[in-house]
Amino acid sequence: MVILSEQPLLKLNELAVEFYPNRSQRSFYAVCQVNLELERGEVIGLVGESGCGKSLTGRALLGLLPPTARPTGKLEFDGRQYLIGSPAQAQLRGRRIGMIFQEPTSALNPVYTVGDQLRETLYCLRGLKGEENRAVGLQLLRRVELPEPEKIIQQYPHQLSGGQQQRVLIALALAGEPELLIADEPATALDAPLRRKIIELLEELAGAGLSVLFISHDLSLIREVCERSLVMYSGYSVEDCSFDSEAKLDHHPYTQGLLATADALTAAGSGRLPVIEGEVPSPKSRPSGCPFSPRCGEKLDQCDRQFPPAVSRGPGFLHCWAREAEK
Amino acid sequence: MYKQKLADFIYLLKQNKLFAAALFTLVLLYLSAIFAGFISPYRYDSEDRTKSFHPPTPVYFTDGEGGLAWPYVKDYEFEFDDYHRRIYEPVEGSRNRLQLFPEGEKYNFLGLLETRRRLFGVEDDGKIYLFGADSRGRDLFSRIIYGGRVSLSIGLIGVSISLLLGLLIGGISGYLGGLVDNFIQRLIEVIMLVPAFFLLLALRSAFPLDWTSVRVYFFIIIIMSFIGWASLARVIRGMVLSLREKQFVEAARVSGVPGPVILIKHILPNTASYFIVAATVSIPGYILGESALSLLGLGIQDPHASWGNLLQDAMSISQLQLHPWVLLPGLFIFLTVMSFNLVGDALRDILDPEHEVSGGNLV
Amino acid sequence: MSLLLSFFLVGCAPPTPPDNVLNLGTISAPKTFNPVTARETSSTDVINQMFVGLTTTDGQTGAVEPELASDWESKEDGRVWIFTLHDDLRWSDGEPLTAADVVFTYNELYLNFDIDSSARHSLLMDGEPPQVEKVSERQVKFTYPDPYVPFLRAASNPILPEHLFADISPAEFNYAWGVDTSPDELVVNGPFKLGRYESEQRVVLERNPHYYKNQLDDEQLPRLDKLIFHVVANTDLQVQRFLRGDLDAIGVQAQLYPVVRAGQERADFEMHYSGPDLGTLFLAFNMNTTPHPETGETHIPEHKLDWFNDHQFRRAVAYAIDRQMIAEVVFNRLASPAHGPVSPANEEFYYPGLKEYEHDPDKAREILEEAGYSDRSGDGIIQDEKGNPVKFVLLTNAGADQRVATAEIIRQDLSDIGMDVSFRQVEFNTLVSQLSSDFDWEAVVMGFTGSLEPHFGSNVWLSSGNLHMWHPYQEEPVRDWEREIDELFAQGMRTLEPERRREVYSRWQRIVNRELPLIYTVTSDTIHAVHSRVKNAQPTAIGGLTHNVEYLDVR
Amino acid sequence: MGNVILHRLIIAVFLLLIVTLVTFVLIQMTPGNYFDQLRANPRISEELVESLEERYGVDDPVLVQYGRWLVNLASGDMGYSFGHQRPITGLLLERFGNTIFLMLASLFFTWAFALPLGIYAAVHHNRILDRIFSFFAFIGMSIPNFFLCFLLLYLASHFYFWPIGGMTSPHYAELGLFARLADLFQHMAIPVAVIATGAMAGLQRITRSNMLEVLRRQYILSARARGLPENRVIYRHALRNAVNPLITIFGYQFTTLVSGAALVEIIAGWPGMGQLMLESVQSRDQFVVVGLVLASGVLLILGNLVADILLAVVDPRVRFGARENV
């Protein structure tokens, strides 16, 4: 259950990211409106189909958007306001917020050994040198349950397995002792057994007091790991809810679709999978009004015209004309 | 998808002024080459020896007393000065008015009809040399316009042939793999082993120089395409190799679609974006290749004009000093190459931002 | 970038040259220092400064002058030639130069058929070599089977040292004295010896202290300490380097004349006009009626041969060519119309009374009309009596600007009288092989660098000659006038008396002028630009700038 | 790695054999041979020309000539230049040296300017200086070498301030070492500037786009996310990776530069391989042509080999055979 404190660890308000790709293409919004709150020690999920802007939201939290992006919105971390993309926000990276990525293989610099990268990170973030640096590094590798850390620090990334690489990345992300870890699909690229282990590792870390923002398209995973989730669709955070089985909520039609799919998958092999018809619109050609309206089974007239305002509901909120009408 | 691209394209034209300017320049150049007979005041080979190295003619818009006049040019005659330089002086009181659509020398309009109508000219016996004249008094402007036919088309045709070759051979090489692939790879290496310009020279020298310009023209295209396909085929092979492993190809193969069909219908279309960009940026290579050959006297032969052989006059520094306007064809080459590069760059932005394609110029 | 580089380096100005060095340009580097096997001017221009022969040519008058030989006499109407050498001649290594060297040079080198001697041809009389004998230490006797008058000029071939080559095999000799020869090994007898050769860049020649004129008039000759030939790849760059002061003198081509002249505004040099040069520039038609040995057909269609063999046809062409225009457009008016095979520069043999074919297209058309060529179909192109349109291809070699421009003008002139001529440039080698072995050409614009001795053109003028372009290698002269020319050449080489010789060759010129196997166009002027610091420069059309090289002085 | 190199060398020799054979056949296809031009000299007799033709076997069947050439080549003899009347080996070495000298200087300037500019442009993507660099790179890329060369020669001659043509001044031999170098550099300046301008523009663009691409990579994002300082991310992480593909380009540049240099050499009168090639092709000096093709082929193979070795040195993935290409 959510503990409401006066000061959430992270608060994101009305995040929008506009892209100016190059002089030959027009600009577009990849993220339109995202609101997020995260308490200390909380593990929350960010879920939605591919192309909904989840990763960008994660990157915006670190101020790591591509140079062609122009973010707007309010970011508050530990009670302090940050301008997204500002040098002050950059200071949070590694030290207070860590991040790991979907593809461990490409997230490690291929030309440096694991040891190089670990040593460098520890030196830059914590000023550690020499033996101390090495000891802390090995300690970190042990913490992410890597066997034979002495051997691993001499190896190049391409000599490690995918699971090992992801662990190294987690170790690197933890090097600065951050309070929040953003895990962007941390296990998607891995085989099932490895995936399990990484998830377990993350759960373990969360248990030790680390806040985690868990980004995934896999609702069943999110449901299992997170206490609370934010559902994103086409650049909007459409619903903030808990998937606690006890609280049967009237979800956003999109969330319902996702749930149906996830349930069907869990009940493996029960005939045809119920899928949501259609595709996520491209940010360059997003329909007006509620972006989900073309795929929505409960579409109302006003859905085409205007994006629905937030309906706060118990914990969390919801953007849907249909649900508003129901109220 | 294509509608989207078209919309992007129109937006691009509005946004990227340089691209728009480059495209406009190219369209203008190609149009003028196509309608060379109409636009140029004289034929490419029509000479007036008494006007050897006639300087560019200024066009007057005033009547000399401050009033406006219908544009006219003056007659010029030369005297050899002490240095045996031709000094052209306007003939006192001469005034030849410009004419629109006068009757000039006969030419063939688009290969359809014989006509004498030209865009502009000068009344009576006056001569207009917008860009000056060469040693035999031929109008450089007309020759540049006519020369554009060779220089501009050689790029298009040459690129089409090498693209076709590169697409097919690279596609086959990548798709079939094994021995065929190995053989084609070695072939490509042989071609790429010799510096292109040397290869061009050696190939050119293997055939008689006294061919007609038309034959030389086609021959140059063939040589350059022969050299040009290799690097393209190499890239295509790489793309095909990776595409071959993609699921949709796998699916097609499993459902029994024959190999060539898979290659042509499923694999090659996926290389189209790269191709359009590669084509645009390789065209300058062909234009430059032809120019270099003609510049050295191995390409298009007088009296036919190409921008390269027009520049032959500029090979001599002394001629440059006396008649700087002989450099003008070089400016046209420069403009064309620059425009193609700009267009290619912009096309890459919308079509294929992944690949950095370099044209690989021959010279 | 370039600008940056320029600023970076602009401080380094070239230093001033040391005194008494003459800097000349050459289009390409010498290929060999071997006087016997040297084949092209880039080599012989340099070699001629290092080696001299028995006789030489006076650069002013063109007359034969003594060189190593102080004196000579001819006996039996020019069948026997006896040369007497100067006293005390020495090679540059100090060894004496004697009659033995002369005999060796001729017998073992020039006349040895295993050696690639390009001079041999001019030494043979109807294919027969002379007998060369030593009379005394200072006297050599040449005996021909028949009188051979041109020998006197051929005797200017350089003499080589026997003591270096006595035991060399012909095969070795063909490669001896290449450009990589060390200066000590190159033993010379001329005014200069090799100082060093900087490959493909320049040849530095130094004064030869043993040069026989050294103590002439109690003066050290040559006056120059050094003579340097710089390789400058084209005439255009030569002009630029001359104007910059890198070169002391250049020959100026007519096209470049205005640039050089204008350069006088900033550089201190003088222009020397030496009148027409020795070369010729002409149009030739293929008249070769000899059938192909295998196919039995002529090399070009017979109706074309009929036109080209038609004297009236060639006359009309001669009238149609606007020589004045060629002089003006191609040569910046620095050339004069030519009508015969001998240039006015050759004062000894030039025959001034030749018929001048003034530009007269009307007359040309009239001649053609009378000879049966007229435009019957009304398409602007004349046909012969059988109705074949007069249409042919005119060739010249690519890269030769003057020839190309001349050919273009001729093409235009001929189309004005109704001939359909297309013009093509051909690579030189291909052109020559067409002319001398394939025989499938139709018309060509060519030129020869002239020679003072008409007999040395016998390859061209004898009907059996390989350069008898219009119909080479004839076993028997096909045309009467060809037979007449063959006879004149046979007579000319046997005629010792100058006045009569001149007459023989005048008749030859008149025949050529009348029959027009070669239709001459213009002779360009010889112009040299010489820096004022060069003293005693008297360049001529015959001898160029270096004919009096030993008296040149640079201060 | 050693095995790979050996394998490549064997293939290279095989390729060179094909290339030279093709060149031989091409030259023989044209009518006429070198000695034909001697026939146009009235003072040289037919019989001399024929004896020369026979001595050098220029009328023999192509394969016989090629075989003979190969046999000689095996003993280090590349044949004889008819035009230069000397063995080709020395001639080629000399010209080769001149061209290499020119190329190395051009390469030096190309890389010394293009690399920093490209990196700067990528790091300051879309800023004003990037735009300016891009613009000049465009012009540099688009201006034909020969046109630029004409312009520079014209300017130099017009203002009389710069030596043009050839490699050295007349007084070169009398100069001291330093002055000699200065003289040489002066003569090189125009051709080097022309060659480097084109190459530099291309390289600057490639460096920039490579760098931009690397900057988009996950590991850069990851390094930033880790909180590494920006300078370290760019110069330690991005640059190392961006340079790798450039090394391949370095090998490839040998080809383009030999090609590009050829025409510039011809125009600027630099006695290099390009000039020799044109001259020999025109005069059918067949062994020189084949020799040049062979020499440039060897140069390219060496260039690529050097690039491969360099690449292995800098990129562990290649060194450990993990990936074929980067």
PDB file of C-alpha atoms in Angstrom, chain A residues 18 34 46 55 57 60 69 77 85 92 134 136-137 139 143 151 170 179 223 276 296 298 304 323:
ATOM      1  CA  GLU A  18       9.371  17.580 -28.428  1.00  0.00           C
ATOM      2  CA  VAL A  34       3.426  12.379 -18.152  1.00  0.00           C
ATOM      3  CA  LEU A  46       5.988   2.087 -16.135  1.00  0.00           C
ATOM      4  CA  SER A  55      12.084   4.893 -22.241  1.00  0.00           C
ATOM      5  CA  THR A  57      10.385   9.292 -19.838  1.00  0.00           C
ATOM      6  CA  ALA A  60      14.182  12.474 -19.174  1.00  0.00           C
ATOM      7  CA  ALA A  69      14.822  16.697 -28.073  1.00  0.00           C
ATOM      8  CA  PHE A  77      13.853  15.131  -6.749  1.00  0.00           C
ATOM      9  CA  GLY A  85      18.510  18.831 -19.086  1.00  0.00           C
ATOM     10  CA  LEU A  92      22.064  13.423 -10.076  1.00  0.00           C
ATOM     11  CA  ARG A 134      39.666  -2.185  -6.776  1.00  0.00           C
ATOM     12  CA  VAL A 136      35.053  -1.603  -3.874  1.00  0.00           C
ATOM     13  CA  GLY A 137      34.752  -2.681  -7.466  1.00  0.00           C
ATOM     14  CA  GLN A 139      32.658  -5.850  -3.760  1.00  0.00           C
ATOM     15  CA  ARG A 143      26.914  -7.758  -4.682  1.00  0.00           C
ATOM     16  CA  LYS A 151      38.544 -12.776 -13.661  1.00  0.00           C
ATOM     17  CA  ILE A 170      23.804  -3.058 -12.508  1.00  0.00           C
ATOM     18  CA  GLU A 179      18.737   6.134  -4.144  1.00  0.00           C
ATOM     19  CA  ARG A 223       2.110  -6.723 -11.896  1.00  0.00           C
ATOM     20  CA  ILE A 276      -5.952  -4.810 -28.867  1.00  0.00           C
ATOM     21  CA  CYS A 296     -10.989   2.058 -28.141  1.00  0.00           C
ATOM     22  CA  GLU A 298     -15.793   2.519 -25.567  1.00  0.00           C
ATOM     23  CA  ASP A 304     -11.760  12.745 -30.821  1.00  0.00           C
ATOM     24  CA  ARG A 323     -14.744   6.586 -17.122  1.00  0.00           C
TER      25      ARG A 323
END
